mmCIF file of C-alpha atoms and ligand atoms in Angstrom:
data_model
loop_
_atom_site.group_PDB
_atom_site.id
_atom_site.type_symbol
_atom_site.label_atom_id
_atom_site.label_comp_id
_atom_site.label_asym_id
_atom_site.label_seq_id
_atom_site.Cartn_x
_atom_site.Cartn_y
_atom_site.Cartn_z
ATOM 1 C CA MET A 17 -48.734 -27.600 171.689
ATOM 2 C CA MET A 18 -47.086 -30.944 170.185
ATOM 3 C CA ASN A 19 -43.290 -30.763 171.037
ATOM 4 C CA ILE A 20 -40.630 -33.810 171.254
ATOM 5 C CA GLN A 21 -40.443 -33.455 175.195
ATOM 6 C CA ASN A 22 -44.120 -33.771 175.776
ATOM 7 C CA ILE A 23 -44.199 -37.266 173.133
ATOM 8 C CA LEU A 24 -41.018 -38.785 174.608
ATOM 9 C CA GLN A 25 -42.815 -38.815 178.061
ATOM 10 C CA LYS A 26 -45.976 -40.599 176.982
ATOM 11 C CA GLU A 27 -46.408 -44.287 177.891
ATOM 12 C CA LYS A 28 -48.309 -45.158 174.841
ATOM 13 C CA LEU A 29 -47.093 -43.249 171.306
ATOM 14 C CA ASN A 30 -50.062 -43.523 168.788
ATOM 15 C CA LYS A 31 -49.687 -42.713 165.431
ATOM 16 C CA GLU A 32 -49.642 -38.478 165.285
ATOM 17 C CA ASP A 33 -46.849 -38.720 167.880
ATOM 18 C CA LEU A 34 -44.513 -40.979 165.419
ATOM 19 C CA ILE A 35 -45.227 -38.855 162.459
ATOM 20 C CA TYR A 36 -43.959 -35.967 164.504
ATOM 21 C CA MET A 37 -40.754 -37.842 165.712
ATOM 22 C CA LEU A 38 -40.251 -38.692 162.153
ATOM 23 C CA SER A 39 -40.492 -35.319 160.749
ATOM 24 C CA CYS A 40 -38.547 -33.104 163.827
ATOM 25 C CA ARG A 41 -35.030 -31.639 162.746
ATOM 26 C CA GLY A 42 -32.552 -29.758 164.132
ATOM 27 C CA GLU A 43 -32.167 -29.724 168.218
ATOM 28 C CA GLU A 44 -35.773 -31.767 168.589
ATOM 29 C CA GLU A 45 -33.529 -34.432 166.150
ATOM 30 C CA LYS A 46 -31.274 -34.117 168.665
ATOM 31 C CA ILE A 47 -33.463 -34.809 171.635
ATOM 32 C CA LEU A 48 -34.779 -37.749 169.677
ATOM 33 C CA TYR A 49 -31.737 -39.683 169.032
ATOM 34 C CA ASN A 50 -30.446 -38.739 172.992
ATOM 35 C CA PHE A 51 -34.034 -40.238 174.113
ATOM 36 C CA SER A 52 -33.862 -43.374 172.160
ATOM 37 C CA LYS A 53 -29.829 -44.288 172.791
ATOM 38 C CA GLY A 54 -30.502 -43.689 176.206
ATOM 39 C CA VAL A 55 -33.561 -46.582 175.751
ATOM 40 C CA ARG A 56 -31.096 -49.032 174.248
ATOM 41 C CA GLU A 57 -28.178 -48.443 176.865
ATOM 42 C CA GLU A 58 -30.864 -48.908 179.749
ATOM 43 C CA GLU A 59 -32.680 -52.045 177.866
ATOM 44 C CA ILE A 60 -30.029 -53.857 176.232
ATOM 45 C CA GLY A 61 -26.817 -52.316 177.121
ATOM 46 C CA GLN A 62 -23.352 -51.465 174.877
ATOM 47 C CA SER A 63 -23.626 -54.941 173.241
ATOM 48 C CA VAL A 64 -23.820 -55.555 169.469
ATOM 49 C CA TYR A 65 -24.109 -58.852 168.233
ATOM 50 C CA LEU A 66 -22.378 -60.415 164.738
ATOM 51 C CA ARG A 67 -24.314 -62.531 162.258
ATOM 52 C CA GLY A 68 -21.869 -62.789 159.793
ATOM 53 C CA LEU A 69 -23.980 -62.173 155.917
ATOM 54 C CA ILE A 70 -23.533 -65.358 153.042
ATOM 55 C CA GLU A 71 -25.237 -63.801 149.992
ATOM 56 C CA PHE A 72 -25.458 -67.455 148.299
ATOM 57 C CA SER A 73 -27.474 -67.227 145.747
ATOM 58 C CA ASN A 74 -28.816 -64.311 142.956
ATOM 59 C CA ILE A 75 -31.150 -67.107 141.048
ATOM 60 C CA CYS A 76 -34.555 -65.817 142.229
ATOM 61 C CA LYS A 77 -37.892 -66.395 140.885
ATOM 62 C CA LYS A 78 -39.441 -63.058 141.878
ATOM 63 C CA ASP A 79 -39.945 -59.819 140.340
ATOM 64 C CA CYS A 80 -40.024 -57.086 142.535
ATOM 65 C CA LEU A 81 -39.751 -53.772 140.872
ATOM 66 C CA TYR A 82 -36.897 -52.140 142.764
ATOM 67 C CA CYS A 83 -34.869 -55.014 142.938
ATOM 68 C CA GLY A 84 -31.715 -55.697 140.661
ATOM 69 C CA ILE A 85 -31.596 -59.087 141.111
ATOM 70 C CA ARG A 86 -35.291 -59.572 139.892
ATOM 71 C CA LYS A 87 -35.647 -62.362 137.387
ATOM 72 C CA SER A 88 -36.338 -60.276 134.747
ATOM 73 C CA ASN A 89 -33.321 -58.556 134.495
ATOM 74 C CA SER A 90 -31.042 -60.226 132.045
ATOM 75 C CA ASP A 91 -28.190 -58.419 132.449
ATOM 76 C CA VAL A 92 -27.274 -59.903 135.822
ATOM 77 C CA LYS A 93 -25.143 -62.960 135.777
ATOM 78 C CA ARG A 94 -26.148 -65.806 137.772
ATOM 79 C CA PHE A 95 -24.490 -67.409 140.324
ATOM 80 C CA ASN A 96 -24.764 -70.471 143.109
ATOM 81 C CA ILE A 97 -22.445 -70.570 145.318
ATOM 82 C CA GLU A 98 -20.904 -73.950 145.910
ATOM 83 C CA ASP A 99 -21.977 -75.653 149.187
ATOM 84 C CA LYS A 100 -18.182 -76.339 150.186
ATOM 85 C CA HIS A 101 -17.795 -72.460 149.846
ATOM 86 C CA ILE A 102 -20.773 -72.109 151.699
ATOM 87 C CA LEU A 103 -19.517 -73.944 154.508
ATOM 88 C CA ASN A 104 -16.088 -72.502 154.689
ATOM 89 C CA ALA A 105 -17.802 -69.062 154.942
ATOM 90 C CA ALA A 106 -19.736 -70.716 157.915
ATOM 91 C CA LYS A 107 -16.437 -72.063 159.549
ATOM 92 C CA PHE A 108 -15.108 -68.772 159.299
ATOM 93 C CA ALA A 109 -17.755 -67.569 161.147
ATOM 94 C CA TYR A 110 -17.478 -70.127 163.838
ATOM 95 C CA ASP A 111 -13.864 -69.769 164.119
ATOM 96 C CA ASN A 112 -13.693 -65.909 164.459
ATOM 97 C CA LYS A 113 -16.303 -66.048 166.888
ATOM 98 C CA TYR A 114 -19.390 -64.412 165.448
ATOM 99 C CA GLY A 115 -22.654 -66.151 167.215
ATOM 100 C CA SER A 116 -24.195 -66.728 164.176
ATOM 101 C CA ILE A 117 -24.990 -66.034 160.615
ATOM 102 C CA VAL A 118 -27.422 -65.071 158.190
ATOM 103 C CA LEU A 119 -27.627 -67.458 154.686
ATOM 104 C CA GLN A 120 -29.691 -64.948 152.708
ATOM 105 C CA GLY A 121 -30.292 -65.535 148.630
ATOM 106 C CA GLY A 122 -32.707 -65.337 145.880
ATOM 107 C CA GLU A 123 -36.249 -66.852 146.580
ATOM 108 C CA ARG A 124 -37.055 -70.432 145.073
ATOM 109 C CA ASP A 125 -39.584 -72.731 146.200
ATOM 110 C CA ASP A 126 -38.317 -76.302 143.706
ATOM 111 C CA ASN A 127 -37.355 -79.638 145.606
ATOM 112 C CA GLU A 128 -33.964 -79.223 144.916
ATOM 113 C CA PHE A 129 -33.612 -75.747 146.555
ATOM 114 C CA ILE A 130 -35.552 -77.002 149.766
ATOM 115 C CA GLU A 131 -33.887 -80.084 149.758
ATOM 116 C CA ARG A 132 -30.484 -78.223 149.763
ATOM 117 C CA ILE A 133 -30.978 -75.338 152.230
ATOM 118 C CA ASP A 134 -32.223 -78.359 154.802
ATOM 119 C CA ASN A 135 -28.697 -80.722 153.889
ATOM 120 C CA LEU A 136 -26.805 -77.195 154.719
ATOM 121 C CA LEU A 137 -28.481 -76.570 158.240
ATOM 122 C CA LYS A 138 -27.550 -79.690 159.219
ATOM 123 C CA LYS A 139 -23.727 -79.719 157.926
ATOM 124 C CA ILE A 140 -23.461 -76.029 159.392
ATOM 125 C CA LYS A 141 -24.940 -77.261 162.794
ATOM 126 C CA LYS A 142 -22.648 -79.997 162.826
ATOM 127 C CA LEU A 143 -19.468 -78.175 162.040
ATOM 128 C CA SER A 144 -19.918 -75.666 164.668
ATOM 129 C CA ASN A 145 -20.856 -78.324 167.401
ATOM 130 C CA ASN A 146 -24.127 -77.097 167.521
ATOM 131 C CA LYS A 147 -23.274 -73.300 168.533
ATOM 132 C CA LEU A 148 -23.822 -71.180 165.714
ATOM 133 C CA GLY A 149 -26.916 -69.704 165.542
ATOM 134 C CA ILE A 150 -28.300 -69.525 161.709
ATOM 135 C CA THR A 151 -30.664 -66.863 159.973
ATOM 136 C CA LEU A 152 -32.612 -67.385 156.959
ATOM 137 C CA SER A 153 -33.679 -65.203 154.222
ATOM 138 C CA VAL A 154 -34.606 -66.836 151.383
ATOM 139 C CA GLY A 155 -38.595 -65.146 151.165
ATOM 140 C CA GLU A 156 -41.684 -66.977 150.921
ATOM 141 C CA GLN A 157 -42.003 -70.844 151.339
ATOM 142 C CA SER A 158 -45.107 -73.171 152.730
ATOM 143 C CA LYS A 159 -45.192 -73.435 156.247
ATOM 144 C CA GLU A 160 -44.290 -76.982 155.569
ATOM 145 C CA THR A 161 -41.105 -75.729 154.485
ATOM 146 C CA TYR A 162 -40.076 -73.212 157.230
ATOM 147 C CA LYS A 163 -40.815 -76.132 159.547
ATOM 148 C CA ARG A 164 -38.598 -78.510 158.374
ATOM 149 C CA TRP A 165 -35.912 -76.099 157.909
ATOM 150 C CA TYR A 166 -36.566 -74.899 162.125
ATOM 151 C CA ASP A 167 -36.298 -79.021 162.663
ATOM 152 C CA SER A 168 -33.151 -78.765 160.954
ATOM 153 C CA GLY A 169 -31.327 -76.058 162.816
ATOM 154 C CA ALA A 170 -33.123 -72.258 161.560
ATOM 155 C CA HIS A 171 -34.359 -70.479 164.325
ATOM 156 C CA ARG A 172 -34.457 -67.205 162.915
ATOM 157 C CA TYR A 173 -35.808 -65.707 159.528
ATOM 158 C CA LEU A 174 -35.966 -62.525 157.770
ATOM 159 C CA LEU A 175 -38.885 -61.125 155.441
ATOM 160 C CA ARG A 176 -39.376 -57.991 154.908
ATOM 161 C CA ILE A 177 -42.794 -57.199 154.400
ATOM 162 C CA GLU A 178 -41.143 -54.227 152.329
ATOM 163 C CA SER A 179 -44.479 -52.010 153.225
ATOM 164 C CA SER A 180 -47.275 -52.513 155.423
ATOM 165 C CA ASP A 181 -49.667 -50.281 153.249
ATOM 166 C CA ARG A 182 -51.081 -52.890 151.090
ATOM 167 C CA ASP A 183 -51.693 -49.946 148.166
ATOM 168 C CA LEU A 184 -47.667 -49.297 148.240
ATOM 169 C CA TYR A 185 -47.014 -52.925 148.261
ATOM 170 C CA TYR A 186 -48.385 -53.117 144.466
ATOM 171 C CA LYS A 187 -46.774 -50.457 143.472
ATOM 172 C CA ILE A 188 -43.530 -51.237 143.863
ATOM 173 C CA HIS A 189 -44.693 -55.404 142.811
ATOM 174 C CA PRO A 190 -45.936 -56.876 140.590
ATOM 175 C CA ASN A 191 -49.834 -57.237 140.988
ATOM 176 C CA ASP A 192 -49.812 -61.010 140.719
ATOM 177 C CA GLU A 193 -50.127 -64.178 142.645
ATOM 178 C CA ASN A 194 -46.180 -64.713 142.806
ATOM 179 C CA HIS A 195 -46.315 -61.433 144.314
ATOM 180 C CA SER A 196 -49.158 -61.384 147.112
ATOM 181 C CA PHE A 197 -49.332 -59.182 149.986
ATOM 182 C CA GLU A 198 -51.249 -62.091 151.859
ATOM 183 C CA ASN A 199 -49.354 -64.467 151.304
ATOM 184 C CA ARG A 200 -46.610 -62.159 152.787
ATOM 185 C CA LEU A 201 -48.619 -61.966 155.920
ATOM 186 C CA ARG A 202 -49.018 -65.931 156.216
ATOM 187 C CA CYS A 203 -45.613 -66.256 155.751
ATOM 188 C CA LEU A 204 -44.707 -63.933 158.813
ATOM 189 C CA LYS A 205 -47.720 -65.608 160.599
ATOM 190 C CA ASP A 206 -46.404 -69.154 159.963
ATOM 191 C CA LEU A 207 -42.675 -68.400 160.888
ATOM 192 C CA GLN A 208 -43.771 -67.334 164.441
ATOM 193 C CA ASP A 209 -46.381 -69.847 164.877
ATOM 194 C CA ILE A 210 -43.798 -72.689 164.301
ATOM 195 C CA GLY A 211 -41.590 -70.652 166.588
ATOM 196 C CA TYR A 212 -38.613 -68.988 164.916
ATOM 197 C CA GLN A 213 -37.343 -65.430 165.882
ATOM 198 C CA THR A 214 -39.456 -63.453 162.982
ATOM 199 C CA GLY A 215 -37.583 -60.077 161.613
ATOM 200 C CA THR A 216 -39.007 -58.186 159.287
ATOM 201 C CA GLY A 217 -38.397 -54.455 157.895
ATOM 202 C CA VAL A 218 -39.447 -52.035 154.955
ATOM 203 C CA MET A 219 -37.301 -50.032 152.192
ATOM 204 C CA ILE A 220 -37.572 -46.112 153.372
ATOM 205 C CA GLY A 221 -37.966 -43.215 150.917
ATOM 206 C CA LEU A 222 -39.703 -45.592 148.092
ATOM 207 C CA PRO A 223 -41.278 -43.480 145.778
ATOM 208 C CA HIS A 224 -45.115 -43.214 146.737
ATOM 209 C CA GLN A 225 -44.226 -43.616 150.051
ATOM 210 C CA THR A 226 -45.296 -41.250 152.717
ATOM 211 C CA ILE A 227 -44.633 -39.996 156.452
ATOM 212 C CA GLU A 228 -47.784 -41.667 157.649
ATOM 213 C CA ASN A 229 -47.010 -44.699 155.861
ATOM 214 C CA LEU A 230 -43.840 -45.350 157.690
ATOM 215 C CA ALA A 231 -45.808 -44.042 160.749
ATOM 216 C CA ASN A 232 -48.159 -47.136 160.374
ATOM 217 C CA ASP A 233 -45.246 -49.995 159.354
ATOM 218 C CA LEU A 234 -43.871 -49.048 162.851
ATOM 219 C CA LEU A 235 -47.324 -49.930 164.340
ATOM 220 C CA PHE A 236 -47.658 -52.987 162.126
ATOM 221 C CA PHE A 237 -44.276 -54.406 163.867
ATOM 222 C CA LYS A 238 -45.548 -53.616 167.178
ATOM 223 C CA GLU A 239 -48.351 -54.521 166.583
ATOM 224 C CA PHE A 240 -47.497 -58.095 165.110
ATOM 225 C CA ASN A 241 -45.250 -58.556 168.092
ATOM 226 C CA ILE A 242 -42.499 -58.533 165.879
ATOM 227 C CA ASP A 243 -38.754 -59.983 167.143
ATOM 228 C CA MET A 244 -36.297 -58.063 165.195
ATOM 229 C CA VAL A 245 -36.392 -55.624 161.900
ATOM 230 C CA GLY A 246 -33.898 -54.898 159.594
ATOM 231 C CA MET A 247 -35.007 -51.683 157.864
ATOM 232 C CA GLY A 248 -32.566 -49.570 155.517
ATOM 233 C CA PRO A 249 -33.138 -46.742 152.891
ATOM 234 C CA TYR A 250 -34.663 -47.551 149.125
ATOM 235 C CA ILE A 251 -31.502 -47.231 146.535
ATOM 236 C CA GLU A 252 -32.478 -47.052 142.899
ATOM 237 C CA HIS A 253 -30.878 -49.643 140.540
ATOM 238 C CA LYS A 254 -31.149 -48.569 136.841
ATOM 239 C CA ASP A 255 -31.736 -52.334 135.551
ATOM 240 C CA THR A 256 -35.156 -52.285 137.304
ATOM 241 C CA PRO A 257 -39.021 -50.904 136.204
ATOM 242 C CA LEU A 258 -38.949 -48.145 139.584
ATOM 243 C CA TYR A 259 -35.880 -46.749 137.915
ATOM 244 C CA SER A 260 -38.470 -44.699 135.785
ATOM 245 C CA GLU A 261 -40.221 -43.311 138.972
ATOM 246 C CA ARG A 262 -36.924 -41.709 140.243
ATOM 247 C CA ASN A 263 -37.732 -38.160 139.429
ATOM 248 C CA LEU A 264 -40.288 -38.637 142.771
ATOM 249 C CA LEU A 265 -37.658 -39.985 145.347
ATOM 250 C CA MET A 266 -36.072 -37.555 147.951
ATOM 251 C CA PRO A 267 -32.091 -37.143 147.913
ATOM 252 C CA GLN A 268 -30.795 -40.051 149.312
ATOM 253 C CA ILE A 269 -29.198 -38.459 152.207
ATOM 254 C CA ASP A 270 -32.965 -37.733 152.934
ATOM 255 C CA ARG A 271 -33.617 -40.952 152.633
ATOM 256 C CA PHE A 272 -30.685 -41.599 154.956
ATOM 257 C CA ASN A 273 -31.474 -39.511 157.827
ATOM 258 C CA LEU A 274 -35.424 -40.736 157.674
ATOM 259 C CA THR A 275 -33.681 -44.177 158.397
ATOM 260 C CA LEU A 276 -32.207 -43.154 161.176
ATOM 261 C CA HIS A 277 -35.091 -42.022 162.484
ATOM 262 C CA MET A 278 -37.261 -44.846 161.791
ATOM 263 C CA ILE A 279 -34.525 -46.558 163.722
ATOM 264 C CA ALA A 280 -35.221 -44.151 167.005
ATOM 265 C CA CYS A 281 -38.626 -44.260 166.661
ATOM 266 C CA LEU A 282 -38.990 -48.014 166.866
ATOM 267 C CA ARG A 283 -36.311 -48.537 169.704
ATOM 268 C CA ILE A 284 -38.525 -46.180 171.810
ATOM 269 C CA LEU A 285 -41.574 -47.968 170.560
ATOM 270 C CA MET A 286 -40.251 -51.352 170.939
ATOM 271 C CA LYS A 287 -37.762 -51.217 173.418
ATOM 272 C CA ASP A 288 -36.427 -54.965 173.718
ATOM 273 C CA ILE A 289 -35.965 -55.730 170.272
ATOM 274 C CA ASN A 290 -33.315 -56.623 167.999
ATOM 275 C CA ILE A 291 -32.731 -53.805 165.232
ATOM 276 C CA ALA A 292 -30.400 -54.149 162.601
ATOM 277 C CA ALA A 293 -27.819 -51.343 161.182
ATOM 278 C CA ALA A 294 -28.702 -52.125 157.198
ATOM 279 C CA THR A 295 -26.160 -52.293 154.871
ATOM 280 C CA ALA A 296 -27.774 -49.977 152.455
ATOM 281 C CA LEU A 297 -27.467 -47.406 155.348
ATOM 282 C CA GLN A 298 -23.043 -47.797 154.627
ATOM 283 C CA ALA A 299 -24.184 -46.899 150.543
ATOM 284 C CA ILE A 300 -25.031 -44.100 151.456
ATOM 285 C CA ASP A 301 -23.033 -43.143 153.922
ATOM 286 C CA PRO A 302 -18.968 -45.028 154.811
ATOM 287 C CA ILE A 303 -19.968 -44.942 158.623
ATOM 288 C CA GLY A 304 -23.608 -44.986 158.069
ATOM 289 C CA ARG A 305 -23.862 -48.390 159.811
ATOM 290 C CA GLU A 306 -22.724 -46.775 163.218
ATOM 291 C CA LYS A 307 -24.322 -44.346 163.152
ATOM 292 C CA ALA A 308 -27.258 -46.384 163.518
ATOM 293 C CA ILE A 309 -25.836 -48.291 166.139
ATOM 294 C CA ASN A 310 -24.955 -45.119 168.310
ATOM 295 C CA ILE A 311 -28.615 -44.376 168.418
ATOM 296 C CA GLY A 312 -30.391 -47.425 169.038
ATOM 297 C CA ALA A 313 -29.382 -50.322 166.539
ATOM 298 C CA ASN A 314 -27.712 -53.579 167.938
ATOM 299 C CA VAL A 315 -27.039 -55.816 165.282
ATOM 300 C CA ILE A 316 -24.736 -55.932 162.533
ATOM 301 C CA MET A 317 -24.648 -58.005 159.564
ATOM 302 C CA PRO A 318 -20.339 -58.081 158.257
ATOM 303 C CA ASN A 319 -20.769 -59.649 154.754
ATOM 304 C CA ILE A 320 -18.443 -63.223 154.820
ATOM 305 C CA THR A 321 -19.833 -63.811 151.170
ATOM 306 C CA PRO A 322 -16.982 -65.302 149.548
ATOM 307 C CA THR A 323 -15.337 -62.007 147.782
ATOM 308 C CA ASP A 324 -15.535 -63.804 143.651
ATOM 309 C CA GLU A 325 -19.341 -63.710 143.710
ATOM 310 C CA ARG A 326 -20.022 -60.299 146.441
ATOM 311 C CA ALA A 327 -20.295 -57.910 143.308
ATOM 312 C CA LEU A 328 -23.131 -60.143 141.768
ATOM 313 C CA TYR A 329 -25.154 -59.920 144.709
ATOM 314 C CA GLN A 330 -26.270 -55.993 143.368
ATOM 315 C CA LEU A 331 -29.741 -55.634 144.987
ATOM 316 C CA TYR A 332 -28.977 -51.751 144.495
ATOM 317 C CA GLN A 333 -26.308 -50.007 143.081
ATOM 318 C CA ASN A 334 -23.001 -48.769 145.044
ATOM 319 C CA LYS A 335 -23.266 -51.574 147.281
ATOM 320 C CA PRO A 336 -20.438 -51.443 149.658
ATOM 321 C CA CYS A 337 -18.062 -53.862 150.573
ATOM 322 C CA THR A 338 -18.000 -55.729 147.689
ATOM 323 C CA ASP A 339 -14.331 -56.595 146.831
ATOM 324 C CA GLU A 340 -12.980 -56.705 150.255
ATOM 325 C CA GLY A 341 -12.423 -60.498 151.832
ATOM 326 C CA ALA A 342 -14.052 -61.576 155.052
ATOM 327 C CA ASP A 343 -10.701 -60.823 157.329
ATOM 328 C CA GLU A 344 -10.969 -56.750 156.024
ATOM 329 C CA CYS A 345 -14.183 -56.276 156.751
ATOM 330 C CA TYR A 346 -14.058 -57.983 160.270
ATOM 331 C CA SER A 347 -11.333 -55.711 161.468
ATOM 332 C CA CYS A 348 -13.572 -52.579 159.958
ATOM 333 C CA ILE A 349 -16.083 -53.846 161.825
ATOM 334 C CA GLU A 350 -14.685 -54.086 165.623
ATOM 335 C CA GLN A 351 -12.888 -50.899 165.367
ATOM 336 C CA ARG A 352 -16.590 -48.755 163.514
ATOM 337 C CA ILE A 353 -18.567 -50.646 166.918
ATOM 338 C CA LYS A 354 -15.768 -49.233 168.944
ATOM 339 C CA MET A 355 -15.865 -45.764 167.516
ATOM 340 C CA ALA A 356 -19.848 -45.733 168.194
ATOM 341 C CA HIS A 357 -19.095 -46.417 171.760
ATOM 342 C CA CYS A 358 -20.413 -49.809 171.816
ATOM 343 C CA GLU A 359 -18.935 -53.059 172.078
ATOM 344 C CA VAL A 360 -19.122 -56.794 169.852
ATOM 345 C CA LYS A 361 -20.421 -59.545 171.938
ATOM 346 C CA TYR A 362 -18.487 -62.731 170.726
ATOM 347 C CA GLU A 363 -19.827 -66.137 170.898
ATOM 348 C CA GLU A 364 -23.063 -65.406 171.337
ATOM 349 C CA TRP A 365 -26.324 -65.767 169.645
ATOM 350 C CA GLY A 366 -27.930 -62.397 170.897
ATOM 351 C CA ASP A 367 -31.145 -63.330 171.137
ATOM 352 C CA SER A 368 -33.905 -60.410 171.294
ATOM 353 C CA PRO A 369 -35.036 -60.227 174.900
ATOM 354 C CA HIS A 370 -38.512 -59.359 173.563
ATOM 355 C CA TYR A 371 -38.552 -63.186 171.881
ATOM 356 C CA TYR A 372 -37.966 -64.442 175.628
ATOM 357 C CA ARG A 373 -40.925 -62.411 177.203
ATOM 358 C CA ARG A 374 -43.105 -63.443 173.822
ATOM 359 C CA ARG A 375 -42.645 -67.055 174.189
ATOM 360 C CA LYS A 376 -43.375 -67.221 177.848
ATOM 361 C CA GLY A 377 -46.526 -65.502 177.032
HETATM 362 N N1 SAH B 18 -34.732 -62.885 148.481
HETATM 363 C C1 SAH B 18 -35.226 -62.356 149.869
HETATM 364 C C2 SAH B 18 -33.491 -62.469 150.109
HETATM 365 C C3 SAH B 18 -33.053 -61.275 149.480
HETATM 366 S S1 SAH B 18 -34.013 -59.293 149.417
HETATM 367 C C4 SAH B 18 -36.122 -61.445 150.256
HETATM 368 O O1 SAH B 18 -36.528 -60.945 149.307
HETATM 369 O O2 SAH B 18 -37.037 -61.409 151.388
HETATM 370 C C5 SAH B 18 -33.742 -58.946 151.066
HETATM 371 C C6 SAH B 18 -33.454 -57.412 151.201
HETATM 372 O O3 SAH B 18 -32.793 -56.425 149.998
HETATM 373 C C7 SAH B 18 -35.360 -57.378 150.745
HETATM 374 O O4 SAH B 18 -36.511 -57.513 151.264
HETATM 375 C C8 SAH B 18 -35.454 -55.917 150.109
HETATM 376 O O5 SAH B 18 -35.925 -55.117 151.121
HETATM 377 C C9 SAH B 18 -33.992 -55.492 150.313
HETATM 378 N N2 SAH B 18 -33.640 -54.254 148.712
HETATM 379 C C10 SAH B 18 -34.045 -55.511 147.750
HETATM 380 N N3 SAH B 18 -33.482 -54.063 146.478
HETATM 381 C C11 SAH B 18 -33.251 -53.282 147.292
HETATM 382 C C12 SAH B 18 -33.108 -51.685 147.021
HETATM 383 N N4 SAH B 18 -32.742 -51.432 145.309
HETATM 384 N N5 SAH B 18 -32.885 -50.735 147.846
HETATM 385 C C13 SAH B 18 -32.541 -51.109 149.020
HETATM 386 N N6 SAH B 18 -32.906 -52.433 149.625
HETATM 387 C C14 SAH B 18 -33.492 -53.512 148.536
HETATM 388 FE FE1 SF4 B 19 -35.936 -61.385 144.424
HETATM 389 FE FE2 SF4 B 19 -35.571 -60.699 147.186
HETATM 390 FE FE3 SF4 B 19 -34.899 -59.397 144.958
HETATM 391 FE FE4 SF4 B 19 -37.373 -59.877 145.223
HETATM 392 S S1 SF4 B 19 -36.400 -58.638 146.651
HETATM 393 S S2 SF4 B 19 -36.875 -60.308 143.090
HETATM 394 S S3 SF4 B 19 -37.795 -61.900 146.346
HETATM 395 S S4 SF4 B 19 -34.094 -61.616 145.993
#
């Protein structure tokens, strides 16, 4: 008979095992969480790494059906933070001993944009004496662009696959060449080939998504040999096409719990990767990210975007920390991580051990 103890003793987890782990509740859920916590302690210790998140622009050429800043949403005031403010935020991260930052924004691939990112990378490297690690998350680009940015100082890249199931992918994206599933896979492959630490992830609790889809997502991360994962609950936004399917959604709290299950399963499946506690967890539960840290995540991304623009970067509704300055967020994070019995590691890039093992072959 299948039970959680038997599954957790297995050397290799298959799809059925993962479906069972994702669905277990009550006592079995506690056993699962204790186990994933143990794996985390054994493999990567109590350390939690900070990535200062700068959401620098909500101008986007894409029309993802779930996202509040999609191109066709005319109710959004568009912003593009000036370079000097981005550099100030990076300096703040450096001065406060954050090991690294994430530059995230809407997707653009025009020359002006490519050039701008390139310049910012070089300037951030300079202002931090080459010390600050830089992760980029600005969507799909050509291999040439990825390489150029890598050479200018970016060493990690986040590009969620959103769903590894092609059919589901096209239920949440327009089916056109600007939103091609194959191109997204191509991008992930190029990023790995160039040498980036490559991060991906999915949204959890999407309309039409099944537990089997989620189990397959986990196997996809493993198969793709991914170095880091950020996954969070899908949160509906009223000005998006996917909002019309909200009657298909499970309650937010169930999406939250399912995300914790996904994190626990992933920690057991891929013991040495970096797993981020997504901000969207906090939109549902004020200590959602700490709960994720407690059961296996090891990266947290405090928002250090200048406060004026924060409220305009509404990928989903009820986005947390949109009215606090970076300092306030900073002190609350340290306390919260202690609550999860973990310890913030300052001044370290916090690369995943998996990345080094993968590169060594
Ligand atoms: N434009 C870039 C980065 C910004 S979007 C990109 O798309 O890769 C960053 C992430 O926000 C997306 O990958 C998506 O998973 C998440 N996101 C967007 N809308 C969301 C929503 N309604 N609920 C939860 N997460 C959402
Ligand atoms: Fe643009 Fe990213 Fe939102 Fe898609 S998810 S619309 S690419 S910002």
